[in-house]
GROMACS .gro file of C-alpha atoms in nm:
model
  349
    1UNK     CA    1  -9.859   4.376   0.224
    2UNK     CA    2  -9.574   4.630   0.209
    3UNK     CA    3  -9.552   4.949  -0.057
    4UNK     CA    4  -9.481   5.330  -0.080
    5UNK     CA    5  -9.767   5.526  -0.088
    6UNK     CA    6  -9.746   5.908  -0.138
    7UNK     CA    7 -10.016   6.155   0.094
    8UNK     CA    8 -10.006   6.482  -0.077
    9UNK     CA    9  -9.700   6.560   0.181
   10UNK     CA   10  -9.473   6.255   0.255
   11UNK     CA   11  -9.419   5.936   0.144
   12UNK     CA   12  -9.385   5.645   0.341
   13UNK     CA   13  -9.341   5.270   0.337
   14UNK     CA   14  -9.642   5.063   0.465
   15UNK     CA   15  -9.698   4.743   0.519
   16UNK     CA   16 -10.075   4.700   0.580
   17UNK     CA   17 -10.198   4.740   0.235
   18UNK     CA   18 -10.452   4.532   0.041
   19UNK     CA   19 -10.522   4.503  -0.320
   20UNK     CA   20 -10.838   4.361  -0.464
   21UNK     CA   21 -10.904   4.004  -0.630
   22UNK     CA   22 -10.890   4.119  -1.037
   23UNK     CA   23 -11.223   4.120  -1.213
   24UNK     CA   24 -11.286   4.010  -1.562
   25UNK     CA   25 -10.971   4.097  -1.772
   26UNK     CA   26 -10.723   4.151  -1.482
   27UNK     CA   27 -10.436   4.036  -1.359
   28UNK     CA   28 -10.309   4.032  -1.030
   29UNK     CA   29  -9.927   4.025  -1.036
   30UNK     CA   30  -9.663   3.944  -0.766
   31UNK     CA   31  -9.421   4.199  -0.796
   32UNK     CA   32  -9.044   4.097  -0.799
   33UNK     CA   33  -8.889   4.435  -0.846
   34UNK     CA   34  -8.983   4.755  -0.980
   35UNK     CA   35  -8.698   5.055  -1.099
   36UNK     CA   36  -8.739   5.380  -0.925
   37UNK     CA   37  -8.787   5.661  -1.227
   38UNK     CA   38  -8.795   6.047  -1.182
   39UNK     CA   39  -9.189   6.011  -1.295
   40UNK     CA   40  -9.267   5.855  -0.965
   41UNK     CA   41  -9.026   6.160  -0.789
   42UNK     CA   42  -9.211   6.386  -0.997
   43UNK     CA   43  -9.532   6.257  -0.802
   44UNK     CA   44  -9.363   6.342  -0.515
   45UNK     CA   45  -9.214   6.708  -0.556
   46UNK     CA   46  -9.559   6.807  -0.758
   47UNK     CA   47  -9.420   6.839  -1.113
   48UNK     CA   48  -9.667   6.551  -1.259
   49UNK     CA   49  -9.983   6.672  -1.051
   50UNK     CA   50 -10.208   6.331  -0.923
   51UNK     CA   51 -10.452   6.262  -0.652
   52UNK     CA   52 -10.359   6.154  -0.329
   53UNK     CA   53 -10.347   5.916  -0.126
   54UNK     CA   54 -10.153   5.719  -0.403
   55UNK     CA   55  -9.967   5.360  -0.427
   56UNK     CA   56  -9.645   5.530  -0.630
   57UNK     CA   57  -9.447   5.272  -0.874
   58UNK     CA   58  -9.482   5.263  -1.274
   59UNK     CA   59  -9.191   5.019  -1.369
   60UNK     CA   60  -9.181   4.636  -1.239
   61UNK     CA   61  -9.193   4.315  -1.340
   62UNK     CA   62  -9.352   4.009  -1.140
   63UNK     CA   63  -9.505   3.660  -1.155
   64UNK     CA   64  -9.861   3.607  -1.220
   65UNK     CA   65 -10.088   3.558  -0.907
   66UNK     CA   66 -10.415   3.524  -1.048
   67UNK     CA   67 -10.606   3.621  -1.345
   68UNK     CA   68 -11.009   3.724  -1.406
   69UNK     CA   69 -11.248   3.587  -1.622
   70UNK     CA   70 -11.196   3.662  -2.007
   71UNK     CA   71 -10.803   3.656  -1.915
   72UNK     CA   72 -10.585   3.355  -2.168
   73UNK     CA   73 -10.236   3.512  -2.264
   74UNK     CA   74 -10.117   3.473  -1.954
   75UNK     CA   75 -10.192   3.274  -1.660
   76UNK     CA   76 -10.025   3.177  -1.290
   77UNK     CA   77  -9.686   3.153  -1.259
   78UNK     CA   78  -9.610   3.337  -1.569
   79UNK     CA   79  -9.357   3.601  -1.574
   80UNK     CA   80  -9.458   3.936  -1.711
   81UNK     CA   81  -9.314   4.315  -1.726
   82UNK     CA   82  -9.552   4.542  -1.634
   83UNK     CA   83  -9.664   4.815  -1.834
   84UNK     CA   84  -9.847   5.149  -1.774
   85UNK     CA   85 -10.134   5.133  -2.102
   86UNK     CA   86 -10.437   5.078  -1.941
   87UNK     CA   87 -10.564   5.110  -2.346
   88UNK     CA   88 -10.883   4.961  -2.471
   89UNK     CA   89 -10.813   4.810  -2.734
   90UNK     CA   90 -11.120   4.875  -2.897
   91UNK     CA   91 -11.084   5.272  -2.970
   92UNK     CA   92 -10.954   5.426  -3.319
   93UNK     CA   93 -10.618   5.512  -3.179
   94UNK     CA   94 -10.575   5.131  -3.073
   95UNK     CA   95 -10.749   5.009  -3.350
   96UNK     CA   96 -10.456   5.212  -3.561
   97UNK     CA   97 -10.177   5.040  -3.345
   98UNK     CA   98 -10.096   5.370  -3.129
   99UNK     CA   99 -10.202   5.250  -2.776
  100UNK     CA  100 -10.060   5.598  -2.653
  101UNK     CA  101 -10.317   5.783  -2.775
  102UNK     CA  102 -10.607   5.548  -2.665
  103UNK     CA  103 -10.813   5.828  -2.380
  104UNK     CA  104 -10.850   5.533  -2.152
  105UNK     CA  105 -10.493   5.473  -2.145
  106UNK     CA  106 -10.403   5.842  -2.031
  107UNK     CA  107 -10.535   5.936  -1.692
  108UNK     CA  108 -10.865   5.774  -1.537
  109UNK     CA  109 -10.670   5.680  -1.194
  110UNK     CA  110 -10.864   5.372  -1.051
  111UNK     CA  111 -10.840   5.267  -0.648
  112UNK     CA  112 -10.817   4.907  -0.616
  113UNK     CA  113 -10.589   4.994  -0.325
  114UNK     CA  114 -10.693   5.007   0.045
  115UNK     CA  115 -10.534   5.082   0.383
  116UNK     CA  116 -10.753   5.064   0.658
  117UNK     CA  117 -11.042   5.058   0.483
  118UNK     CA  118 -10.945   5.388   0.294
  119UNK     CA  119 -10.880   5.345  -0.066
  120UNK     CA  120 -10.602   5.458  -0.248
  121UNK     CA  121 -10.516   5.562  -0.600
  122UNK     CA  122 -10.320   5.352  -0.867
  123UNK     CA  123 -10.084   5.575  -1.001
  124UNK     CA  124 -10.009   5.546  -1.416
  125UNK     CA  125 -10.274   5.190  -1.387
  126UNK     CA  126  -9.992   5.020  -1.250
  127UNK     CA  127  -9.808   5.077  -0.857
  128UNK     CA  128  -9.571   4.865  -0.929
  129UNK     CA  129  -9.388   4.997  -0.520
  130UNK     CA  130  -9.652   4.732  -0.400
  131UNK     CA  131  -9.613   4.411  -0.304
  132UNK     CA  132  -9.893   4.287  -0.569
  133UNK     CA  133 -10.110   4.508  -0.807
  134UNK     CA  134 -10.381   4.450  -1.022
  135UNK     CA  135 -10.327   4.555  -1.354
  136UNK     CA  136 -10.546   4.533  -1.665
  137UNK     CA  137 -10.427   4.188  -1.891
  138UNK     CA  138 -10.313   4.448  -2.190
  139UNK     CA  139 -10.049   4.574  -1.964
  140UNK     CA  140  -9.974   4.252  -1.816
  141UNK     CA  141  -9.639   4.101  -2.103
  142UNK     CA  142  -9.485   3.753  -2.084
  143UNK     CA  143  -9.129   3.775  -2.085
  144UNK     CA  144  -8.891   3.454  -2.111
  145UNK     CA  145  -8.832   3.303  -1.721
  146UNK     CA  146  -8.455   3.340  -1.802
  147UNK     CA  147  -8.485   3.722  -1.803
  148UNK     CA  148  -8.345   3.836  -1.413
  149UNK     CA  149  -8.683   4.038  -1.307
  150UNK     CA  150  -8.451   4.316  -1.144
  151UNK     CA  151  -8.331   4.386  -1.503
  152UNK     CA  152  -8.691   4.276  -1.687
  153UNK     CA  153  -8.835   4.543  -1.410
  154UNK     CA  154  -8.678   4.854  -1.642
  155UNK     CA  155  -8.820   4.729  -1.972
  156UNK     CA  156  -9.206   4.836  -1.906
  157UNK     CA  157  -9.081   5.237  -1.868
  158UNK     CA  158  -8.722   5.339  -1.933
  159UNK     CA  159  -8.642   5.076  -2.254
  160UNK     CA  160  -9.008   5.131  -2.385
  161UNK     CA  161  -8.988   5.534  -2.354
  162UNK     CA  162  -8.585   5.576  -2.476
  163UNK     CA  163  -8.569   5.284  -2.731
  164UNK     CA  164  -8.919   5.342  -2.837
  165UNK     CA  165  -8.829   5.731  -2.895
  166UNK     CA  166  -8.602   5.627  -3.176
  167UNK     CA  167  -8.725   5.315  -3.358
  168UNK     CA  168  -9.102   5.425  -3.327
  169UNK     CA  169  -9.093   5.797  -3.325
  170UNK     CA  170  -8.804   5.945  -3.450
  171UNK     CA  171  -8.742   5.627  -3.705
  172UNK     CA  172  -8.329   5.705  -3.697
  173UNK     CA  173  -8.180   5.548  -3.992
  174UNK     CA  174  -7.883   5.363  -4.047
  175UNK     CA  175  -7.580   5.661  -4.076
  176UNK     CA  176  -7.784   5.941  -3.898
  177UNK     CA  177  -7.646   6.196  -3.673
  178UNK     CA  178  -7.785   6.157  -3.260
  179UNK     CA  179  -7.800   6.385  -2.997
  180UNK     CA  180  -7.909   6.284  -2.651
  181UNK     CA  181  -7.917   6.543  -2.382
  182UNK     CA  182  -7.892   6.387  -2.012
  183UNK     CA  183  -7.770   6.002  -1.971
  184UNK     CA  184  -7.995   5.889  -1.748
  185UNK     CA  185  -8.207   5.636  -1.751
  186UNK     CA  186  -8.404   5.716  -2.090
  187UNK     CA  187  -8.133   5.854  -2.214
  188UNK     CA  188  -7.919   5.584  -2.218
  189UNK     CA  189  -8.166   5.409  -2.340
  190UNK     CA  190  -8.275   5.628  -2.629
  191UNK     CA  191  -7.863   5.594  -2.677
  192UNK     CA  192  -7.904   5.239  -2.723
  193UNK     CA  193  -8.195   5.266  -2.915
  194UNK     CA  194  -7.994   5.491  -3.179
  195UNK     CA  195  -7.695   5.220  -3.180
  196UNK     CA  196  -7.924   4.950  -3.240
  197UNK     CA  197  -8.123   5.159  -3.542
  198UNK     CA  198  -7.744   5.194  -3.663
  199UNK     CA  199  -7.698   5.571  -3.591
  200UNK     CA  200  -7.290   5.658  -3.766
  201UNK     CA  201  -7.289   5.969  -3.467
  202UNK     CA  202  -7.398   5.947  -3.138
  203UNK     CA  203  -7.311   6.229  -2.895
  204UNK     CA  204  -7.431   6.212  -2.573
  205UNK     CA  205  -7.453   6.534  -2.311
  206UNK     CA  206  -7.441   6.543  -1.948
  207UNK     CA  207  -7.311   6.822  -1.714
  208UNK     CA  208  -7.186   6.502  -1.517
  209UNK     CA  209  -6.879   6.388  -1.637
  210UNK     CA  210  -6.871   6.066  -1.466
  211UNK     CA  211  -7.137   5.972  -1.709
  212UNK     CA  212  -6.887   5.940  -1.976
  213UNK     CA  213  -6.788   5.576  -1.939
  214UNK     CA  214  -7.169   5.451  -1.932
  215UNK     CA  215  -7.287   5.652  -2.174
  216UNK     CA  216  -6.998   5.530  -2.397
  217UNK     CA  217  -7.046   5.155  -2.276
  218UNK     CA  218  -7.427   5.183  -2.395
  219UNK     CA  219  -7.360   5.323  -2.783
  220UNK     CA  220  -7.221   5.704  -2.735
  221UNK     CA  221  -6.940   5.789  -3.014
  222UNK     CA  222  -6.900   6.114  -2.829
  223UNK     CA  223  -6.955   6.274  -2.501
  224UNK     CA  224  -6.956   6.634  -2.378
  225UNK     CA  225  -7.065   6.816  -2.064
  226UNK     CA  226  -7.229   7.076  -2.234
  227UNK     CA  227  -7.420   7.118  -2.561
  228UNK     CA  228  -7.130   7.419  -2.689
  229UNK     CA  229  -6.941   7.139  -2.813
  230UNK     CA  230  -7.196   6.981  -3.076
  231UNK     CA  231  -7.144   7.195  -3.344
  232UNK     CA  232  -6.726   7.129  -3.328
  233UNK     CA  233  -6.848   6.737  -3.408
  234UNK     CA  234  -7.077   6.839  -3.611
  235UNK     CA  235  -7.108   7.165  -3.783
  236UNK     CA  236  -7.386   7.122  -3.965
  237UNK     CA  237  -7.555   7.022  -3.649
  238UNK     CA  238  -7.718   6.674  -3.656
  239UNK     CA  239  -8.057   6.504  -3.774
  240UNK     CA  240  -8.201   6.370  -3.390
  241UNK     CA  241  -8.153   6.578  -3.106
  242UNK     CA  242  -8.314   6.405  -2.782
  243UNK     CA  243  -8.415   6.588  -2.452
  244UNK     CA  244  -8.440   6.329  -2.164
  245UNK     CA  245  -8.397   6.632  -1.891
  246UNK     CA  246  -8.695   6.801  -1.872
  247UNK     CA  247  -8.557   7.163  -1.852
  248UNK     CA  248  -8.693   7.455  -2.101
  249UNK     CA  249  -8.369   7.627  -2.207
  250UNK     CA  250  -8.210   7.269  -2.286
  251UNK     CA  251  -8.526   7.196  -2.516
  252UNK     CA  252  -8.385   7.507  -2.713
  253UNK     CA  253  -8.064   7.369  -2.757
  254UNK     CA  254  -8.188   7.103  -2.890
  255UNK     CA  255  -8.383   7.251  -3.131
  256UNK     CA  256  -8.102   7.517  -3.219
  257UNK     CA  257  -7.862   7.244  -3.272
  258UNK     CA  258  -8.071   7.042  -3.536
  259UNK     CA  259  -7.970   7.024  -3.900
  260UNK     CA  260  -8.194   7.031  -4.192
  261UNK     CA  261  -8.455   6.849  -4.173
  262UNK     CA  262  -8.391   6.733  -3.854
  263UNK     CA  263  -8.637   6.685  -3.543
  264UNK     CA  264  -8.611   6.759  -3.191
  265UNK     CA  265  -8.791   6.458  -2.946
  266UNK     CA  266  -8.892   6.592  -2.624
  267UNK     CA  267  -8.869   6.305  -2.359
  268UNK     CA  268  -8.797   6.506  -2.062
  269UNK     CA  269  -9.084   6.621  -1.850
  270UNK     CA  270  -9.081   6.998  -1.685
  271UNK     CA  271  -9.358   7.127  -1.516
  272UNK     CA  272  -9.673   7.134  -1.659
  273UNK     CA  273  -9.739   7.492  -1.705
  274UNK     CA  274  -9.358   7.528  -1.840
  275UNK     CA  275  -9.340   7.702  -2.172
  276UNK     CA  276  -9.004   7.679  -2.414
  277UNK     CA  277  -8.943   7.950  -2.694
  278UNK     CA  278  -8.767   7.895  -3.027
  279UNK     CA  279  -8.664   8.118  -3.372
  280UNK     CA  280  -8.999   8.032  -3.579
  281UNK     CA  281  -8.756   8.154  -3.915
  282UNK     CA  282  -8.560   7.832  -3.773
  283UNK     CA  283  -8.787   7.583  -3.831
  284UNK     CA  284  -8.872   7.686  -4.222
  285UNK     CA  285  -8.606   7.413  -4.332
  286UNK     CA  286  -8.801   7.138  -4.292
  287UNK     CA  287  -8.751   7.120  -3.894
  288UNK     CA  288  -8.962   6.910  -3.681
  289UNK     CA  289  -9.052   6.954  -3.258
  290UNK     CA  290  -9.204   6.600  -3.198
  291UNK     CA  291  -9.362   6.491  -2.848
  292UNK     CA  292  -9.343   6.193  -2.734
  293UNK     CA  293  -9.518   5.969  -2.496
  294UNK     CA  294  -9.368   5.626  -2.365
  295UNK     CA  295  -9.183   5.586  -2.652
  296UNK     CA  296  -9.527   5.552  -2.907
  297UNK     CA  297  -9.497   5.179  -2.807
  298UNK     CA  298  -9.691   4.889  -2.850
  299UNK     CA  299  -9.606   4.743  -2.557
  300UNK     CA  300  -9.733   4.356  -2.646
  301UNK     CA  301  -9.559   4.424  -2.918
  302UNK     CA  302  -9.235   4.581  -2.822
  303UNK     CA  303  -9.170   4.393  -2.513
  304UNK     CA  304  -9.157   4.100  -2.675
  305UNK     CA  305  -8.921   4.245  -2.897
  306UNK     CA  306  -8.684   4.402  -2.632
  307UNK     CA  307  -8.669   4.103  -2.414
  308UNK     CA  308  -8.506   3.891  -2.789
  309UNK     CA  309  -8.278   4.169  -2.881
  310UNK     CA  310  -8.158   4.139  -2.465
  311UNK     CA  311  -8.155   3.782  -2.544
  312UNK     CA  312  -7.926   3.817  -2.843
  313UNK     CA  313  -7.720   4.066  -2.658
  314UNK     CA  314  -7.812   4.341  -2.872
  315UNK     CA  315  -8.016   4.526  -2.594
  316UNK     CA  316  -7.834   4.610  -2.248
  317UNK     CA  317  -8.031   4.589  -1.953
  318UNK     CA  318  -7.837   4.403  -1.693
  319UNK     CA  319  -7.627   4.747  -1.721
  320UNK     CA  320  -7.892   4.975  -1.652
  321UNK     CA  321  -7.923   4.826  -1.284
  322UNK     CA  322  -7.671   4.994  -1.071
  323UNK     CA  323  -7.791   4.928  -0.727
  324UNK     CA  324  -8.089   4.744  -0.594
  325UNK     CA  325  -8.305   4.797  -0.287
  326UNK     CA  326  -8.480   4.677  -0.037
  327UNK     CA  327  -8.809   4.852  -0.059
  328UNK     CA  328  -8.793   5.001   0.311
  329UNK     CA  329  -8.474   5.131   0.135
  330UNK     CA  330  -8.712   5.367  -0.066
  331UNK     CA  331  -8.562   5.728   0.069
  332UNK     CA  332  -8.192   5.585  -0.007
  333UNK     CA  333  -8.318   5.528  -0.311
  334UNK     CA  334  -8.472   5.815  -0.379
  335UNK     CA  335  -8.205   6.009  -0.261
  336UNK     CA  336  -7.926   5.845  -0.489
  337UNK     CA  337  -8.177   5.882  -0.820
  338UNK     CA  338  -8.174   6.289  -0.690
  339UNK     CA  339  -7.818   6.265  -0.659
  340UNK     CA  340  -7.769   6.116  -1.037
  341UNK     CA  341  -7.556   5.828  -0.848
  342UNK     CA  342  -7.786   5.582  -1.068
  343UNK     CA  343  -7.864   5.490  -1.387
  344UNK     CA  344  -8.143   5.338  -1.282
  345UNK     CA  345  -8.208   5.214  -0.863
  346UNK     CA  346  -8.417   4.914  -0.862
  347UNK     CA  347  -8.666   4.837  -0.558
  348UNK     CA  348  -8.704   4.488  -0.445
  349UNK     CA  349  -9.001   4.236  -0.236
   0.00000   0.00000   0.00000
């Protein structure tokens, strides 16, 4: 079967893979299409460090092939998003509804991959740039048939991390004050997210003016190409400020542009031994730095809930797509997400 694997130096699109039969409480999914974040790029140019040789691919959504003993929610034939919590279930983080936390759900690469008898990693319990993957049933959501898969792909990363940022994590209330930093693809979701939690200010930021008109379509009041004009919308600065870049000196901009009692949500992921500085006299009015990992979702939970408010037109997703590819298109692709020609590039089987 085809996918992208990634060697420590290249990556490259194969098409003699093979996936293992799932054991008890697995799923082996079909995979329809799968979106094409910066996490999987990150793989690539070293900023999110992982073992090699790895099946790349954290985003999809697929039809059920086959499930393993123990396995009832879903079964063949069933459409599902995929997500990347490989959680438990049993632990005290899941047994407190924060999956995120769970320590089998972070790290722990398995290999149920081979390629000529080598086997290769899974990267974030999901390779969703395969063909078919094998998936624990937890991470394995039914989503309504009517849902196009290209679109359903995006839900299991982007919508979980950006929505989840603001209804689970930041909680924004009805009349607060946004800030998102970078419109990409979580940030235009965690702009959506603040639109649907009924957010009276949302300015988006993005160096890229050509942004504007999506950012606006998906919730933004304002936009600007540069964080110097917050404070001339809002001069008291605001109560959410969102980082969806990933760059150090624009996770102190957020932070100097919060408000009392405001909180800075860091989505955005530099490298791993980056280190961002702030005024500590700052944060005395009741200022808050908050991490944030895919969104502090519960994915059962808030996939279910995503694919409704889609339903009900509340949620865009169709939107989010703007260009789909054959998978052997995987360095266009790649190249266009560099390029920030894409909201989000979408690979297809």
């Amino acid at each position: 079967m085809r996918g992208v694997i990634f060697d420590g130096k290249r990556t490259e699109v194969v098409d003699d893979l093979e996936v293992r039969d799932p054991g008890p409480g697995e799923v082996r999914v079909a995979v329809v299409a799968a979106g094409l974040c910066h996490s999987d790029l990150s793989v690539v140019d070293g900023t999110i460090p992982f073992p090699v040789p790895v099946v790349l691919g954290h985003e999809g959504a697929g039809v059920v092939e086959a499930v393993g003993p123990g396995v009832t929610h879903v079964g063949p034939g069933d459409h599902v998003a995929l997500s990347t919590l490989a959680n438990c279930g049993t632990c005290a983080e899941c047994d407190r509804g924060r999956p995120t936390m769970c320590r089998k759900a972070i790290g722990r690469p398995r290999r149920p991959f081979s390629r000529a008898g080598r086997p290769l990693y899974q990267f974030a319990a999901n390779s969703s740039f395969a063909e078919r993957t094998v998936v624990k049933a937890v991470q394995a959501v039914r989503i309504p048939e009517d849902i196009p898969l290209t679109s359903a792909a995006l839900i299991g990363c982007g919508v979980l991390t950006g929505v989840g940022a603001v209804l689970n994590r930041a909680r924004v209330d009805r009349g607060d004050t946004v800030l998102v930093i970078g419109t990409g693809g979580i940030g235009l979701n965690v702009i959506q997210g603040a639109r649907i939690a009924g957010a009276l200010r949302i300015v988006a930021v993005d160096s890229n003016p050509a942004k504007e008109t999506v950012a606006r379509r998906f919730g933004a009041t304002d936009f600007l190409t540069s964080t110097e004009g917050v404070k001339d919308i809002l001069p008291t600065g605001v109560q959410h400020a969102f980082e969806c870049v990933g760059r150090v000196e624009l996770i102190r901009q957020a932070i100097d542009l919060l408000d009392r009692r405001g909180q800075a949500v860091l989505l955005g992921v530099p490298p791993a031994t980056a280190e961002a500085s702030f005024l500590v006299s700052a944060m005395y009015l009741d200022k808050s730095i908050l991490g944030c990992r895919y969104g502090s979702s519960r994915p059962q939970r808030d996939i279910a809930l995503y694919a409704d408010l889609y339903r009900t037109g509340h949620l865009l997703l169709d939107e989010l797509v703007t260009a789909t590819y054959p998978v052997e298109d995987f360095e266009r692709a790649a190249e266009d997400a560099h390029a920030g020609k894409v909201a989000r590039g979408v690979l297809t089987f």
